[in-house]
Tab-separated table of C-alpha atoms in Angstrom:
chain	number	residue	atom	x	y	z
M	28	MET	CA	134.489	111.850	75.536
M	29	LYS	CA	134.501	108.370	77.092
M	30	LEU	CA	135.889	109.791	80.346
M	31	LYS	CA	133.144	112.414	80.462
M	32	LYS	CA	130.540	109.764	79.841
M	33	PHE	CA	131.917	107.470	82.559
M	34	ILE	CA	132.318	110.046	85.333
M	35	HIS	CA	128.625	110.561	85.975
M	36	TRP	CA	127.418	112.283	89.130
M	37	THR	CA	126.052	108.972	90.404
M	38	VAL	CA	129.628	107.644	90.291
M	39	LEU	CA	131.316	110.710	91.784
M	40	VAL	CA	128.867	111.328	94.644
M	41	PRO	CA	129.298	108.039	96.556
M	42	LEU	CA	133.090	108.193	96.184
M	43	LEU	CA	133.251	111.836	97.319
M	44	SER	CA	130.850	111.123	100.182
M	45	ALA	CA	132.908	108.164	101.380
M	46	ALA	CA	136.121	110.212	101.240
M	47	PHE	CA	134.417	113.129	103.050
M	48	TYR	CA	133.306	110.849	105.896
M	49	LEU	CA	136.475	108.747	106.195
M	50	LEU	CA	138.735	111.840	106.264
M	51	GLY	CA	136.789	113.153	109.274
M	52	PHE	CA	135.411	116.361	107.778
M	53	LEU	CA	131.920	115.761	109.165
M	54	ASN	CA	130.898	117.900	112.165
M	55	ASN	CA	134.030	120.055	112.002
M	56	THR	CA	132.292	123.338	111.174
M	57	PRO	CA	128.789	124.502	110.174
M	58	LEU	CA	130.015	124.659	106.562
M	59	THR	CA	131.183	121.036	106.576
M	60	ASN	CA	127.866	120.014	108.109
M	61	ILE	CA	126.017	121.689	105.236
M	62	ILE	CA	128.305	119.965	102.716
M	63	GLY	CA	127.758	116.672	104.537
M	64	ALA	CA	123.980	117.110	104.401
M	65	LEU	CA	124.143	117.797	100.647
M	66	LEU	CA	126.326	114.731	100.115
M	67	LEU	CA	123.926	112.642	102.211
M	68	PHE	CA	120.971	113.785	100.140
M	69	SER	CA	122.874	113.209	96.883
M	70	SER	CA	123.945	109.745	98.051
M	71	VAL	CA	120.311	108.768	98.630
M	72	MET	CA	119.435	109.783	95.070
M	73	ALA	CA	122.514	107.993	93.711
M	74	ALA	CA	121.603	104.837	95.649
M	75	VAL	CA	118.126	104.761	94.149
M	76	HIS	CA	119.611	105.309	90.661
M	77	HIS	CA	121.998	102.352	91.034
M	78	ALA	CA	119.207	100.192	92.458
M	79	GLU	CA	117.113	101.026	89.381
M	80	VAL	CA	119.997	100.020	87.084
M	81	ILE	CA	120.286	96.648	88.843
M	82	ALA	CA	116.503	96.213	88.845
M	83	HIS	CA	116.400	96.899	85.091
M	84	LYS	CA	119.091	94.290	84.539
M	85	VAL	CA	117.407	91.478	86.496
M	86	GLY	CA	113.885	92.331	85.279
M	87	GLU	CA	110.566	91.724	87.004
M	88	PRO	CA	109.496	90.591	89.536
M	89	TYR	CA	112.980	90.708	91.056
M	90	GLY	CA	113.523	94.334	90.039
M	91	THR	CA	110.604	95.506	92.154
M	92	VAL	CA	111.916	93.554	95.127
M	93	ILE	CA	115.414	95.051	94.759
M	94	LEU	CA	114.055	98.606	94.644
M	95	ALA	CA	111.859	97.956	97.686
M	96	ILE	CA	114.763	96.458	99.631
M	97	CYS	CA	117.012	99.392	98.705
M	98	ILE	CA	114.466	101.960	99.891
M	99	THR	CA	113.909	99.923	103.063
M	100	ILE	CA	117.644	99.769	103.848
M	101	LEU	CA	117.919	103.523	103.371
M	102	GLU	CA	114.898	104.230	105.552
M	103	VAL	CA	115.871	101.739	108.264
M	104	GLY	CA	119.467	102.982	108.253
M	105	LEU	CA	118.345	106.571	108.766
M	106	ILE	CA	115.789	105.604	111.429
M	107	ILE	CA	118.227	103.467	113.460
M	108	SER	CA	120.928	106.149	113.173
M	109	PHE	CA	118.594	108.723	114.704
M	110	MET	CA	117.246	106.289	117.326
M	111	LEU	CA	120.786	105.545	118.544
M	112	SER	CA	121.376	109.251	119.135
M	113	GLY	CA	119.582	108.840	122.471
M	114	SER	CA	117.736	112.133	122.109
M	115	GLU	CA	114.312	112.893	123.532
M	116	GLY	CA	112.517	111.870	120.333
M	117	ALA	CA	114.445	108.627	119.792
M	118	LEU	CA	111.535	106.447	120.966
M	119	THR	CA	109.207	107.724	118.251
M	120	TYR	CA	111.494	108.209	115.233
M	121	ALA	CA	110.489	104.895	113.620
M	122	ARG	CA	106.777	105.634	113.991
M	123	ASP	CA	107.117	109.272	112.950
M	124	THR	CA	109.175	108.429	109.855
M	125	VAL	CA	106.858	105.677	108.625
M	126	PHE	CA	103.785	107.815	109.288
M	127	ALA	CA	105.387	110.786	107.534
M	128	ALA	CA	106.295	108.597	104.540
M	129	VAL	CA	102.706	107.386	104.200
M	130	MET	CA	101.266	110.909	104.514
M	131	ILE	CA	103.763	112.374	102.030
M	132	ILE	CA	103.076	109.604	99.512
M	133	LEU	CA	99.279	109.518	99.795
M	134	ASN	CA	98.756	113.272	99.922
M	135	GLY	CA	101.902	114.788	98.459
M	136	ILE	CA	103.325	112.557	95.729
M	137	LEU	CA	99.969	111.126	94.648
M	138	GLY	CA	98.310	114.535	94.965
M	139	ILE	CA	100.926	116.251	92.787
M	140	CYS	CA	100.750	113.443	90.216
M	141	ILE	CA	96.959	113.718	89.960
M	142	TRP	CA	97.010	117.522	89.891
M	143	VAL	CA	99.822	117.847	87.332
M	144	GLY	CA	98.432	115.154	85.052
M	145	SER	CA	94.863	116.447	85.238
M	146	ARG	CA	95.843	120.044	84.561
M	147	LYS	CA	97.661	118.910	81.417
M	148	TYR	CA	95.284	116.194	80.161
M	149	LYS	CA	92.022	117.058	82.041
M	150	GLU	CA	91.383	113.407	82.861
M	151	GLN	CA	93.776	110.480	83.105
M	152	PHE	CA	92.702	106.853	83.180
M	153	PHE	CA	94.090	103.912	85.103
M	154	ILE	CA	93.036	100.414	86.164
M	155	ALA	CA	90.891	100.776	89.292
M	156	ASN	CA	91.649	97.215	90.403
M	157	SER	CA	95.303	98.115	90.867
M	158	ALA	CA	94.511	100.955	93.281
M	159	THR	CA	92.078	98.736	95.211
M	160	THR	CA	94.717	96.034	95.574
M	161	TYR	CA	97.313	98.484	96.855
M	162	LEU	CA	94.909	100.093	99.313
M	163	VAL	CA	93.541	96.825	100.732
M	164	SER	CA	97.089	95.709	101.562
M	165	LEU	CA	98.166	99.134	102.805
M	166	VAL	CA	95.181	99.723	105.097
M	167	ALA	CA	95.582	96.321	106.773
M	168	ILE	CA	99.286	96.944	107.456
M	169	LEU	CA	98.665	100.508	108.686
M	170	VAL	CA	96.067	99.388	111.221
M	171	LEU	CA	98.245	96.522	112.487
M	172	THR	CA	101.360	98.655	112.876
M	173	LEU	CA	100.248	102.191	113.757
M	174	ILE	CA	96.795	101.928	115.373
M	175	LEU	CA	96.426	98.531	117.077
M	176	PRO	CA	99.390	99.120	119.497
M	177	ASN	CA	97.276	101.729	121.284
M	178	TYR	CA	94.706	99.103	122.272
M	179	THR	CA	96.793	96.081	123.316
M	180	SER	CA	97.213	95.425	127.045
M	181	THR	CA	100.243	93.123	127.377
M	182	LYS	CA	102.513	96.170	127.510
M	183	HIS	CA	101.280	99.518	128.808
M	184	GLY	CA	101.191	102.412	126.345
M	185	PRO	CA	101.470	102.545	122.545
M	186	PHE	CA	104.054	99.725	122.546
M	187	TYR	CA	104.107	96.143	121.333
M	188	SER	CA	105.719	93.405	123.396
M	189	ASN	CA	108.404	91.357	121.649
M	190	PRO	CA	106.045	88.454	120.792
M	191	GLN	CA	103.525	90.956	119.420
M	192	LEU	CA	106.253	92.635	117.345
M	193	VAL	CA	107.233	89.270	115.901
M	194	PHE	CA	103.623	88.443	114.999
M	195	VAL	CA	102.907	91.842	113.435
M	196	SER	CA	106.189	91.713	111.500
M	197	LEU	CA	105.300	88.294	110.093
M	198	ALA	CA	101.804	89.557	109.233
M	199	CYS	CA	103.268	92.548	107.354
M	200	LEU	CA	105.711	90.360	105.443
M	201	THR	CA	102.946	87.895	104.563
M	202	ILE	CA	100.713	90.643	103.181
M	203	TYR	CA	103.566	92.293	101.290
M	204	GLY	CA	104.880	89.011	99.884
M	205	THR	CA	101.403	87.973	98.737
M	206	PHE	CA	100.958	91.369	97.128
M	207	LEU	CA	104.216	90.984	95.190
M	208	MET	CA	103.063	87.605	93.884
M	209	PHE	CA	99.704	89.122	92.942
M	210	GLN	CA	101.311	92.114	91.208
M	211	ASN	CA	104.096	90.399	89.314
M	212	VAL	CA	102.770	86.925	88.565
M	213	ARG	CA	99.074	86.161	88.911
M	214	HIS	CA	97.467	89.517	88.033
M	215	ARG	CA	100.139	91.564	86.295
M	216	ASN	CA	97.452	92.878	83.901
M	217	TYR	CA	95.973	94.904	86.788
M	218	PHE	CA	99.082	97.069	86.906
M	219	VAL	CA	100.032	97.543	83.237
M	220	THR	CA	97.799	99.365	80.788
M	221	GLU	CA	97.516	98.178	77.180
M	222	LYS	CA	99.281	101.270	75.917
M	223	GLU	CA	102.197	100.755	78.304
M	224	ASP	CA	102.308	97.026	77.539
M	225	LYS	CA	102.420	97.440	73.764
M	226	THR	CA	104.728	100.440	73.684
M	227	PRO	CA	108.055	99.704	75.328
M	228	HIS	CA	109.401	102.848	76.926
M	229	GLU	CA	112.462	101.385	78.648
M	230	ALA	CA	115.956	101.276	77.196
M	231	ASP	CA	117.821	98.006	76.626
M	232	PRO	CA	118.958	96.324	79.860
M	233	PRO	CA	122.414	97.464	81.034
M	234	SER	CA	125.473	95.298	80.510
M	235	VAL	CA	126.724	92.919	83.198
M	236	ARG	CA	129.712	95.218	83.793
M	237	LYS	CA	127.490	98.239	84.327
M	238	ALA	CA	125.182	96.274	86.638
M	239	LEU	CA	128.130	95.051	88.748
M	240	THR	CA	129.530	98.600	88.913
M	241	SER	CA	126.137	99.850	90.089
M	242	LEU	CA	126.025	97.082	92.709
M	243	PHE	CA	129.426	98.156	94.061
M	244	LEU	CA	128.431	101.830	94.110
M	245	LEU	CA	125.051	100.962	95.660
M	246	ILE	CA	126.801	99.271	98.591
M	247	ILE	CA	129.016	102.348	99.041
M	248	CYS	CA	125.962	104.649	98.900
M	249	LEU	CA	124.059	102.644	101.505
M	250	ALA	CA	127.037	102.594	103.869
M	251	VAL	CA	127.694	106.312	103.397
M	252	VAL	CA	124.055	107.234	103.997
M	253	ILE	CA	123.861	105.230	107.223
M	254	PHE	CA	127.151	106.493	108.704
M	255	MET	CA	126.679	110.110	107.635
M	256	ALA	CA	123.112	110.109	108.970
M	257	LYS	CA	124.423	108.935	112.332
M	258	GLY	CA	126.989	111.738	112.318
M	259	LEU	CA	124.484	114.398	111.259
M	260	SER	CA	121.641	113.307	113.547
M	261	PRO	CA	122.575	115.749	116.370
M	262	VAL	CA	122.806	118.583	113.832
M	263	ILE	CA	119.365	117.883	112.362
M	264	GLU	CA	117.820	117.444	115.809
M	265	GLY	CA	119.435	120.693	116.931
M	266	PHE	CA	118.016	122.513	113.902
M	267	VAL	CA	114.510	121.215	114.656
M	268	GLU	CA	114.816	122.320	118.282
M	269	SER	CA	116.205	125.723	117.277
M	270	ILE	CA	113.084	126.552	115.261
M	271	GLY	CA	110.857	125.394	118.108
M	272	ALA	CA	109.312	122.501	116.182
M	273	PRO	CA	108.361	119.129	117.726
M	274	HIS	CA	110.574	116.078	117.221
M	275	GLU	CA	108.031	114.684	114.729
M	276	LEU	CA	109.550	117.039	112.161
M	277	VAL	CA	112.720	114.896	112.155
M	278	GLY	CA	110.622	111.993	110.861
M	279	VAL	CA	109.220	114.221	108.118
M	280	ILE	CA	112.762	115.206	107.068
M	281	ILE	CA	113.936	111.568	106.966
M	282	ALA	CA	110.895	110.493	104.929
M	283	PHE	CA	111.306	113.396	102.504
M	284	VAL	CA	114.962	112.552	101.835
M	285	VAL	CA	114.216	108.870	101.209
M	286	LEU	CA	111.109	109.415	99.058
M	287	LEU	CA	112.263	112.294	96.846
M	288	PRO	CA	113.802	110.190	94.019
M	289	GLU	CA	110.744	107.920	93.700
M	290	GLY	CA	108.467	110.941	93.994
M	291	LEU	CA	110.180	112.744	91.121
M	292	ALA	CA	109.906	109.604	88.976
M	293	ALA	CA	106.168	109.355	89.723
M	294	ILE	CA	105.581	113.017	88.851
M	295	ARG	CA	107.494	112.636	85.557
M	296	ALA	CA	105.302	109.664	84.669
M	297	ALA	CA	102.139	111.705	85.323
M	298	ARG	CA	103.410	114.504	83.077
M	299	ASN	CA	103.964	111.898	80.336
M	300	ASN	CA	100.351	110.704	80.681
M	301	GLN	CA	101.384	107.481	82.435
M	302	ILE	CA	99.255	107.870	85.551
M	303	GLN	CA	99.194	104.099	86.046
M	304	SER	CA	102.975	104.153	86.497
M	305	SER	CA	102.591	107.061	88.946
M	306	ILE	CA	100.096	105.092	91.015
M	307	ASN	CA	102.317	102.001	90.936
M	308	LEU	CA	105.329	103.991	92.131
M	309	SER	CA	103.425	105.986	94.766
M	310	LEU	CA	101.317	103.298	96.394
M	311	GLY	CA	104.052	100.702	95.915
M	312	SER	CA	106.480	102.921	97.849
M	313	ALA	CA	103.906	103.429	100.623
M	314	LEU	CA	103.314	99.693	100.918
M	315	ALA	CA	107.042	98.892	101.017
M	316	SER	CA	107.716	101.750	103.440
M	317	VAL	CA	105.402	100.230	106.059
M	318	GLY	CA	105.379	96.552	105.111
M	319	LEU	CA	109.168	96.171	105.061
M	320	THR	CA	110.458	98.974	107.301
M	321	ILE	CA	108.456	98.089	110.423
M	322	PRO	CA	109.500	94.394	110.408
M	323	THR	CA	113.148	95.330	109.803
M	324	VAL	CA	113.217	97.964	112.540
M	325	SER	CA	111.445	95.512	114.854
M	326	VAL	CA	114.123	92.856	114.311
M	327	VAL	CA	116.937	95.355	114.978
M	328	CYS	CA	115.227	96.716	118.086
M	329	ILE	CA	114.509	93.231	119.471
M	330	ILE	CA	118.119	92.084	118.931
M	331	TYR	CA	119.645	95.198	120.526
M	332	ASP	CA	116.852	95.711	123.088
M	333	ILE	CA	115.933	99.182	121.800
M	334	PRO	CA	112.445	100.326	122.877
M	335	PHE	CA	110.333	102.200	120.355
M	336	VAL	CA	106.792	103.544	120.102
M	337	LEU	CA	104.491	102.447	117.275
M	338	GLY	CA	100.986	103.666	118.171
M	339	LEU	CA	99.862	107.005	116.750
M	340	GLY	CA	98.130	109.743	118.722
M	341	MET	CA	94.487	110.539	118.048
M	342	LYS	CA	95.306	113.612	115.925
M	343	SER	CA	97.531	111.540	113.649
M	344	ILE	CA	94.957	108.744	113.422
M	345	ILE	CA	92.336	111.251	112.273
M	346	LEU	CA	94.653	112.679	109.602
M	347	LEU	CA	95.640	109.187	108.455
M	348	ALA	CA	92.006	108.049	108.243
M	349	LEU	CA	91.077	111.209	106.307
M	350	SER	CA	93.945	110.668	103.854
M	351	VAL	CA	93.153	106.989	103.232
M	352	PHE	CA	89.434	107.735	102.821
M	353	ILE	CA	90.019	110.517	100.276
M	354	VAL	CA	92.545	108.423	98.321
M	355	MET	CA	90.038	105.576	98.196
M	356	LEU	CA	87.343	107.904	96.822
M	357	SER	CA	89.766	109.568	94.393
M	358	LEU	CA	90.949	106.265	92.900
M	359	SER	CA	87.641	104.389	92.943
M	360	ARG	CA	86.478	105.337	89.429
M	361	GLY	CA	89.591	104.647	87.384
M	362	LYS	CA	90.067	108.266	86.315
M	363	THR	CA	91.454	111.431	87.867
M	364	ASN	CA	90.753	115.159	87.862
M	365	HIS	CA	92.525	118.142	89.385
M	366	LEU	CA	90.016	118.505	92.246
M	367	TYR	CA	91.196	115.201	93.740
M	368	GLY	CA	94.791	116.382	93.551
M	369	THR	CA	93.957	119.740	95.156
M	370	VAL	CA	92.177	118.118	98.107
M	371	LEU	CA	95.074	115.723	98.693
M	372	LEU	CA	97.597	118.571	98.648
M	373	VAL	CA	95.497	120.511	101.167
M	374	ASN	CA	95.580	117.405	103.394
M	375	LEU	CA	99.375	117.353	103.115
M	376	ALA	CA	99.540	121.033	104.078
M	377	ALA	CA	97.284	120.335	107.076
M	378	TYR	CA	99.533	117.463	108.178
M	379	ILE	CA	102.784	119.446	107.926
M	380	PHE	CA	101.199	122.516	109.569
M	381	THR	CA	99.943	120.462	112.528
M	382	VAL	CA	103.383	118.864	112.894
M	383	ILE	CA	105.041	122.292	113.161
M	384	VAL	CA	102.151	123.908	115.075
M	385	PRO	CA	100.586	121.034	117.032
């Protein structure tokens, strides 16, 4: 019974994935590529699980920071792996992935949470100040990273020069760091409802041994994800080309893989009538995805002299502006209904459709 309890899938997956990669099975046959993709996806979910165990052990505000850093490492690892492939879309993978993550979170994860919760409870209530705080920080970072590069003149095209990348990275980190202080120290009451505050719904913190085991397995998961993503990048790019889709779809796939665990957690919270937790998870992931990923990718690209595009095209800017505007209206009153969720999901469908059929 103890053995069955110990050998959990989150323990087996990283060990199997590491063995699969080190023994050279990856890219041998189409079947091994499919197995490798499944192990990659499972390793992402296992990594997030172990990060949550560690975060639960250390408590807030450090737990939030650990989760954000874990998601960032996963996202950056996948992005850099695909950028180093040298394919035609390598220049835009960072931009496409971050943009896809924001669109999936704002329209998909948040839309499903609002729709599911509202269909079950008709209306769900949350603290409007929390949504405003998230969106103020997120909009500023989005404009600095994805829109402003189109209008600078030091470097031609939708690029930033190295000094501009350094400045924008520091600006993102300043906004994100200030937000963390605001969320976890000065105005924690904006992000925790009375019901959630008075009714503990978390289990006891894990033991030191379990936390250290999760730390070891987390490191294995992160390494496996990065190396297997590098090995599978030609396969995924080939699949996208084979169906005649633009390279932007690769960014959507990367974002989907990274965001799925947090998305499922947010949807579960909405079904349990904890829409405030859903908003915290959704908008918090969006903020970390841009506010931490862009600076990290920028540092790597500056050190290794890797060029990359940041500025969005006009079609993407319109879709992004529409999404942010509708989310702002949907979260302005402190309560939800299923119409808001439906509109957001239609926006997501429009985004994915225009990626596949530009």
